Coordinates of C-alpha atoms in Angstrom, one line a residue:
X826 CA 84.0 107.4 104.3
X827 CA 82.0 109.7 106.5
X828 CA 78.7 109.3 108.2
X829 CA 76.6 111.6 106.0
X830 CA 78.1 109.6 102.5
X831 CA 76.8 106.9 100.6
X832 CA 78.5 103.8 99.3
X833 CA 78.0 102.0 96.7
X834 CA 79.0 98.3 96.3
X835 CA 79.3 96.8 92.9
X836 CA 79.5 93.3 92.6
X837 CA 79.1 89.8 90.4
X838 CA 78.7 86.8 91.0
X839 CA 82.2 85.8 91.6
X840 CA 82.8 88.9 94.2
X841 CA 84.1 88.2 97.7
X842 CA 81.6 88.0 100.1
X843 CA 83.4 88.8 103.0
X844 CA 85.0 91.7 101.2
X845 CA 81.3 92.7 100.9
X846 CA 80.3 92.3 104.3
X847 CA 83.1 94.5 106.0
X848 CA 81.9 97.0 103.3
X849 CA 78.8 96.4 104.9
X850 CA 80.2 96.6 108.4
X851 CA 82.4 99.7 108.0
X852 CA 79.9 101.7 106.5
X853 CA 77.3 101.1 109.4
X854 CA 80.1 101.7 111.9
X855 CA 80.4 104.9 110.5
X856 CA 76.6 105.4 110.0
X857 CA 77.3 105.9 106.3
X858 CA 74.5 104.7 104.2
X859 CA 75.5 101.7 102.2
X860 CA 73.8 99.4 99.5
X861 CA 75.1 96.5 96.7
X862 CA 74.1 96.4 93.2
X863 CA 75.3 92.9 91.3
X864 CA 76.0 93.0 87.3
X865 CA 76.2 90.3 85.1
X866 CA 79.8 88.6 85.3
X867 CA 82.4 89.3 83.1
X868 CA 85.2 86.8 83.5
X869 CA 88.6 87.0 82.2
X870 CA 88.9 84.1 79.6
X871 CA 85.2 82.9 80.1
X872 CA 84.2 83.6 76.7
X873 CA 85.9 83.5 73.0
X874 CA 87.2 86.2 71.1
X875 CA 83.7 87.2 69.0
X876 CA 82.4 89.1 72.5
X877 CA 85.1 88.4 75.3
X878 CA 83.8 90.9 77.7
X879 CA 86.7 90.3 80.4
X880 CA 89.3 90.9 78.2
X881 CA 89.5 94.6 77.2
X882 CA 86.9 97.5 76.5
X883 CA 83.8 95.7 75.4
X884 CA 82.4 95.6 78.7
X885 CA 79.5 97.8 79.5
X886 CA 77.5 98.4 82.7
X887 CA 73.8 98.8 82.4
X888 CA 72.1 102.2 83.1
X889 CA 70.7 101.2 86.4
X890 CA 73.6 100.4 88.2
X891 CA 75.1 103.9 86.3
X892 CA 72.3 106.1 87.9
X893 CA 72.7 104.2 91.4
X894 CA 76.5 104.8 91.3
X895 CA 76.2 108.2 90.2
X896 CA 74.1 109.4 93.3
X897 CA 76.7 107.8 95.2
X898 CA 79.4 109.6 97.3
X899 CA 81.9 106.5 96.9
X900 CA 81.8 103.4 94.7
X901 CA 83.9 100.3 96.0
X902 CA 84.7 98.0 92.5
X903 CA 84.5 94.3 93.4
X904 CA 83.5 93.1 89.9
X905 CA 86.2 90.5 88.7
X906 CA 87.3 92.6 84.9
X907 CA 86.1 95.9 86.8
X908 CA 85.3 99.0 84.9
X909 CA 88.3 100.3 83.9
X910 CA 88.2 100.8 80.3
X911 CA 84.6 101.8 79.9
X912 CA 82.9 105.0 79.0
X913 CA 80.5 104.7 81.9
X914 CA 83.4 104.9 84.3
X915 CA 83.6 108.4 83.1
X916 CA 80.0 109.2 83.6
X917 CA 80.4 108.5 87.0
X918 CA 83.3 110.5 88.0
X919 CA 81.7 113.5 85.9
X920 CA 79.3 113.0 88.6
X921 CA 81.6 113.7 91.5
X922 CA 81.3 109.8 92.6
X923 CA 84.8 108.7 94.1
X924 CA 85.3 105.0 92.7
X925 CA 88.2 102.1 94.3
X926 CA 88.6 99.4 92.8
X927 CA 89.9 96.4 94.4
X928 CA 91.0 93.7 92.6
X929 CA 92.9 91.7 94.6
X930 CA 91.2 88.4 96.2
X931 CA 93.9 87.4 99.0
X932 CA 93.4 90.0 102.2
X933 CA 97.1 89.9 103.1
X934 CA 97.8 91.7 99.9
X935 CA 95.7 94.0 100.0
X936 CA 96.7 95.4 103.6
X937 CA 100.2 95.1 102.6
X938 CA 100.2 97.3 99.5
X939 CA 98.3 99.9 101.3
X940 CA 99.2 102.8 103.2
X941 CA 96.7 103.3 107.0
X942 CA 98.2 106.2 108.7
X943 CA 97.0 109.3 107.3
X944 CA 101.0 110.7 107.1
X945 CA 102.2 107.8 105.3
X946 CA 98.9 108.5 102.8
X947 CA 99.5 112.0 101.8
X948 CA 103.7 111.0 101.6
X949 CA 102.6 108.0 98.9
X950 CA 100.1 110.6 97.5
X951 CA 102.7 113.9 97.1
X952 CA 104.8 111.1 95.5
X953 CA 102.2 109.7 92.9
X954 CA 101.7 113.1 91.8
X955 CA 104.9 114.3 91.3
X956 CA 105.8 111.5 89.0
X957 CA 102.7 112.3 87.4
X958 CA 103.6 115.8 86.8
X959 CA 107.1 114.5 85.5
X960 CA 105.3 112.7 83.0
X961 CA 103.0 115.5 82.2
X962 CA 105.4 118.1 82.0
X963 CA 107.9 115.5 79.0
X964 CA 107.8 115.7 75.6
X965 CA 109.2 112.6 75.1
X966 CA 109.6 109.3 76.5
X967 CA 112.0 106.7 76.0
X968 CA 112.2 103.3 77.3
X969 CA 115.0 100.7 77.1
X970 CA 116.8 97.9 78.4
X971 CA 119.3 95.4 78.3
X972 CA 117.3 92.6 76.3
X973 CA 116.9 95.2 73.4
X974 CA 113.9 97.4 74.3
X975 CA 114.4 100.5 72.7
X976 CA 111.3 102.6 71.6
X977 CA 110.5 106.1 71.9
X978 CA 106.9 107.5 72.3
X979 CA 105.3 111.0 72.6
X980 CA 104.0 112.1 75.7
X981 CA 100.4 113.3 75.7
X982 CA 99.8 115.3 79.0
X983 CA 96.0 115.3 79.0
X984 CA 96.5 111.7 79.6
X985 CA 99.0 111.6 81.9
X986 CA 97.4 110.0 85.6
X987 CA 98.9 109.1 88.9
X988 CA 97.4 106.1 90.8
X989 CA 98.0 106.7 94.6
X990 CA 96.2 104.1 95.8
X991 CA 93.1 105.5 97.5
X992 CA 90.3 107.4 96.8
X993 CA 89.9 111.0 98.4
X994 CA 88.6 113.3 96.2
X995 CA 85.7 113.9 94.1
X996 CA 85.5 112.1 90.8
X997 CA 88.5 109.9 91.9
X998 CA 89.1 106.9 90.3
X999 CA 91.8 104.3 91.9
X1000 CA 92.5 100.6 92.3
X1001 CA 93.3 99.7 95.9
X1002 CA 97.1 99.9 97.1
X1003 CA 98.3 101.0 93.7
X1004 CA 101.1 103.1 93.1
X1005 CA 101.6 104.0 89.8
X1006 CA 101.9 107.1 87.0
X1007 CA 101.0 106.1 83.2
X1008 CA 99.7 107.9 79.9
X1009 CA 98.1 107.4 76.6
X1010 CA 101.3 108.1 74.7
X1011 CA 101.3 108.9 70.2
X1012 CA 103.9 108.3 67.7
X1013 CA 104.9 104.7 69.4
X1014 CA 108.0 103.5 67.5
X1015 CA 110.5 101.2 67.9
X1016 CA 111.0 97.3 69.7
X1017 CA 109.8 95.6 73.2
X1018 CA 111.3 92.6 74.2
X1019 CA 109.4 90.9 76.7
X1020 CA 112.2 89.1 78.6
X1021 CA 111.7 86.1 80.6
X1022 CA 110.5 86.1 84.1
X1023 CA 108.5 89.4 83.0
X1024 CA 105.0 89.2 83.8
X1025 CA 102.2 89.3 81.9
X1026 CA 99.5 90.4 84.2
X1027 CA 96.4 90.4 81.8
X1028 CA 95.6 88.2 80.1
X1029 CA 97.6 85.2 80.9
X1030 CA 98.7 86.2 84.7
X1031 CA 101.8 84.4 84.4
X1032 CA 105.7 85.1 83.7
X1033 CA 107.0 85.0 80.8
X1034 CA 109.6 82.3 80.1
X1035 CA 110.7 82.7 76.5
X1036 CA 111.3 86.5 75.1
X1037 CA 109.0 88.3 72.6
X1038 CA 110.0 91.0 70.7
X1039 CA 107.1 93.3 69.6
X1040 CA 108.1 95.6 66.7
X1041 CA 105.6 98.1 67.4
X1042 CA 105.5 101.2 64.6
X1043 CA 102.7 104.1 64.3
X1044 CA 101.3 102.9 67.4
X1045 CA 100.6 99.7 66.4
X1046 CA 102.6 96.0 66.8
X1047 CA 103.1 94.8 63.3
X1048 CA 105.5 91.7 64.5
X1049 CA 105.9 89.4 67.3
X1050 CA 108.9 87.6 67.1
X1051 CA 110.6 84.6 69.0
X1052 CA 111.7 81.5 69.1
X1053 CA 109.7 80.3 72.2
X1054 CA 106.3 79.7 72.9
X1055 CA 105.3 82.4 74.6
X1056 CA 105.7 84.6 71.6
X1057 CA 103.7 81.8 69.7
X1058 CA 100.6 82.0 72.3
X1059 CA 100.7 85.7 72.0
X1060 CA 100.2 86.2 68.4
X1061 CA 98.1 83.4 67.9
X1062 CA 95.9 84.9 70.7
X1063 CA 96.1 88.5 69.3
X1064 CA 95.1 87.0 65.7
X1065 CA 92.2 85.1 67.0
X1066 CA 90.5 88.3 67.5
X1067 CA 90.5 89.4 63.6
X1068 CA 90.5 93.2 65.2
X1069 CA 93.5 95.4 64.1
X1070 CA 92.4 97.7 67.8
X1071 CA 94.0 94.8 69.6
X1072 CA 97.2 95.6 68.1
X1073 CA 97.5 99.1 69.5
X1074 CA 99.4 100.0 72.1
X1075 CA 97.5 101.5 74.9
X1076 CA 99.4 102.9 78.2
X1077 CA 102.9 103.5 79.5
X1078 CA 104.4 104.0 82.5
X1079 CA 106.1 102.8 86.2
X1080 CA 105.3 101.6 89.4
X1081 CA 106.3 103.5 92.3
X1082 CA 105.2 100.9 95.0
X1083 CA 108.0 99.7 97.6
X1084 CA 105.7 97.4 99.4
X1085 CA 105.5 95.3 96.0
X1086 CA 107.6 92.6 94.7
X1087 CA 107.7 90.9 91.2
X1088 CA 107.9 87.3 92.8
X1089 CA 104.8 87.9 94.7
X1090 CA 102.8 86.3 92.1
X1091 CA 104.9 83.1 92.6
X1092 CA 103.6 82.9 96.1
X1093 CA 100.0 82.5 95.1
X1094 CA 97.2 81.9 93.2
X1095 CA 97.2 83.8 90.4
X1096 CA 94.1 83.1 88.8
X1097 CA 91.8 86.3 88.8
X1098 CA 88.4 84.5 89.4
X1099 CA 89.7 82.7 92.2
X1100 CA 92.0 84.1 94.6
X1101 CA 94.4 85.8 92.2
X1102 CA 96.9 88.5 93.3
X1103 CA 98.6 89.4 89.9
X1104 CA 96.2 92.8 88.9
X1105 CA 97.1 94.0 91.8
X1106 CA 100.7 94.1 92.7
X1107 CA 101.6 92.6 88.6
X1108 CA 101.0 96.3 87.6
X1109 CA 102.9 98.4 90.6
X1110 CA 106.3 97.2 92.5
X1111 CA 108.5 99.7 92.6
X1112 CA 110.8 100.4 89.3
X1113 CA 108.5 98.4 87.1
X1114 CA 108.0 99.5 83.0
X1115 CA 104.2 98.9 82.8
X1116 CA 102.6 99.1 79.4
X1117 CA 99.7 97.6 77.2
X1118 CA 98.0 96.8 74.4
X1119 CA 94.1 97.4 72.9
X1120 CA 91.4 99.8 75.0
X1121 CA 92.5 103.6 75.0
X1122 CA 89.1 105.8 76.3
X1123 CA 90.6 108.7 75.3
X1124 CA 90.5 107.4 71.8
X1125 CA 87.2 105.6 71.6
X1126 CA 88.9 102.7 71.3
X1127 CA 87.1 100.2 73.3
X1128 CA 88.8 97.1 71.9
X1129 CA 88.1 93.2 72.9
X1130 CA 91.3 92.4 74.0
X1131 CA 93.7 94.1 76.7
X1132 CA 97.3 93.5 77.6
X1133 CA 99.3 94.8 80.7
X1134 CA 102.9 93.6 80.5
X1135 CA 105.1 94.2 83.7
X1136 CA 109.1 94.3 83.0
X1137 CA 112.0 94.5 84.6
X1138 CA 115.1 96.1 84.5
X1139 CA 113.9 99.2 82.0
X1140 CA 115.1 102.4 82.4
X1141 CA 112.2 105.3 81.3
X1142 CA 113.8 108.2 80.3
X1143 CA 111.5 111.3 79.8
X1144 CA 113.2 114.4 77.6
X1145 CA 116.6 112.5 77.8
X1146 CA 116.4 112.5 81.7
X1147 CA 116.1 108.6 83.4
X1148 CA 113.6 108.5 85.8
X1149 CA 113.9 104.9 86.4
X1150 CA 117.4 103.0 85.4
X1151 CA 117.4 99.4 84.8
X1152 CA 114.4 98.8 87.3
X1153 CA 115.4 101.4 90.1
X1154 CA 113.5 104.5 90.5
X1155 CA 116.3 107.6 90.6
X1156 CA 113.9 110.3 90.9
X1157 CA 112.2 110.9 94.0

């Protein structure tokens, strides 16, 4: 932020206040104009299936907050679902409006995952985007592990994104402190298992304790399988939306961040209206296989429900070539 820039802080009801008020406090050090606009809340589990706003793509911000954010230099995201898989998030980028989002509700965490001096930024940042071009520049990629993950995807570059944590240039969109590359991949075949002590870090924001094997083909799961519960709670819960969109898989990818850990979550609260950690560093340690289910904007698919599933222990292979073996980046 710079003194002649404008920032925009979007809230609900459920946003941290004192988050807001060092927005507040930073900006005016820095004689930066500064104002809040509040939306409706969209809670994660608040409401059933036949809307369920804060679980995937159906959430939509009204035109008046859109304008204000669009005349805005930079947008700080405090909602609770945040507007990730929405089409207005693109109208605001188009606009040349940087947008963070910070998800994370316990302060420690968020200065922890975060890089402050300006050479440790651009090293995270030349990072980020060299995975990212890795990923743009594949064909193929292939994930596996040692539970019996084995499915293969097609890379589609357009979609390919790096997430480096800040937000420094126009039409930048990022979530605070996270380190990650992903795309919108086609021609999804093969199996997932979901082992235990993976983490399921929407909707549920817990770890997995029984595995789930997803046969996923065309892009699509068309089983889940397992003798536990927690293959049990996920198809019931994927049913109870009558929606074959929240059967798609969405994006794939890694996290790249060192200062993450997949225990973390263990530590504290995890529940995302309260003081929950699990969006946050769930989606990024380092050497993590991220991928998900339901919303894909580059499709038009804004559907109700969203997974992100965080595993261990995957290698990602991308034209044959590991990037990350059985959970440790190899490719600088």
């Amino acid at each position: 932020m710079t003194a002649d820039e404008t920032i925009a802080l979007v809230t609900d009801a459920k946003s941290p206040r004192e988050f807001i008020g060092a927005c507040f406090a930073a900006a005016e050090d820095l004689d930066a104009d500064v104002f809040e606009v509040q939306v409706p809340e969209y809670g994660r589990n608040s409401v059933g299936p036949e809307i369920s706003e804060g679980q995937g793509g159906t959430l939509r911000l009204p035109d008046g907050p859109v304008e204000a954010c669009k005349h805005a230099d930079m947008v700080f995201d405090f909602t609770l679902e945040g507007f990730i898989h929405v089409p207005e998030r693109g109208e605001i980028r188009d606009a040349d409006t940087r947008i963070l989002r910070v998800g994370a509700r316990e302060p420690h965490y968020l200065r922890r995952l975060m890089p402050w001096e300006p050479e440790e930024a651009q090293r995270v940042k030349d990072r980020v985007q060299r995975h990212r071009d890795l990923l743009a520049d594949a064909d193929e990629m292939r994930i596996t592990s040692e539970y019996g993950t084995d499915v293969t995807m097609e890379v589609e570059p357009y979609t390919a994104f790096d997430s480096y944590g800040f937000a420094d240039e126009p039409g930048k969109w990022d979530v605070w402190g996270q380190n990650m590359v992903s795309n919108y991949p086609s021609n999804v075949e093969g199996t997932i298992v979901i082992a235990p002590s993976d983490y399921n870090v929407v909707p549920f924001a817990d770890y997995v304790s029984s595995a789930i094997e997803c046969v996923v083909e065309d892009n699509y799961i068309v089983e889940i399988n397992g003798e536990g519960g927690d293959a049990e709670l996920m198809r019931g819960h994927l049913e109870s939306y009558d929606d074959p969109d929240v059967w798609a898989t969405s994006h794939f990818g890694w996290g790249l961040n060192p200062n993450g850990t997949f225990y973390n979550m263990a530590l504290h609260d995890r529940a995302p209206d309260q003081t929950g950690v699990s969006a946050s560093e769930g989606r990024v340690w380092e050497g993590n296989m991220l991928w998900s289910t339901g919303p894909n904007t580059h499709e038009d698919r804004y559907a109700p429900c969203h997974y992100d599933i965080a595993q261990k222990n995957c290698s990602v292979y991308l034209d044959g070539e590991p990037v990350v073996e059985q959970g440790e980046v190899v490719v600088d």
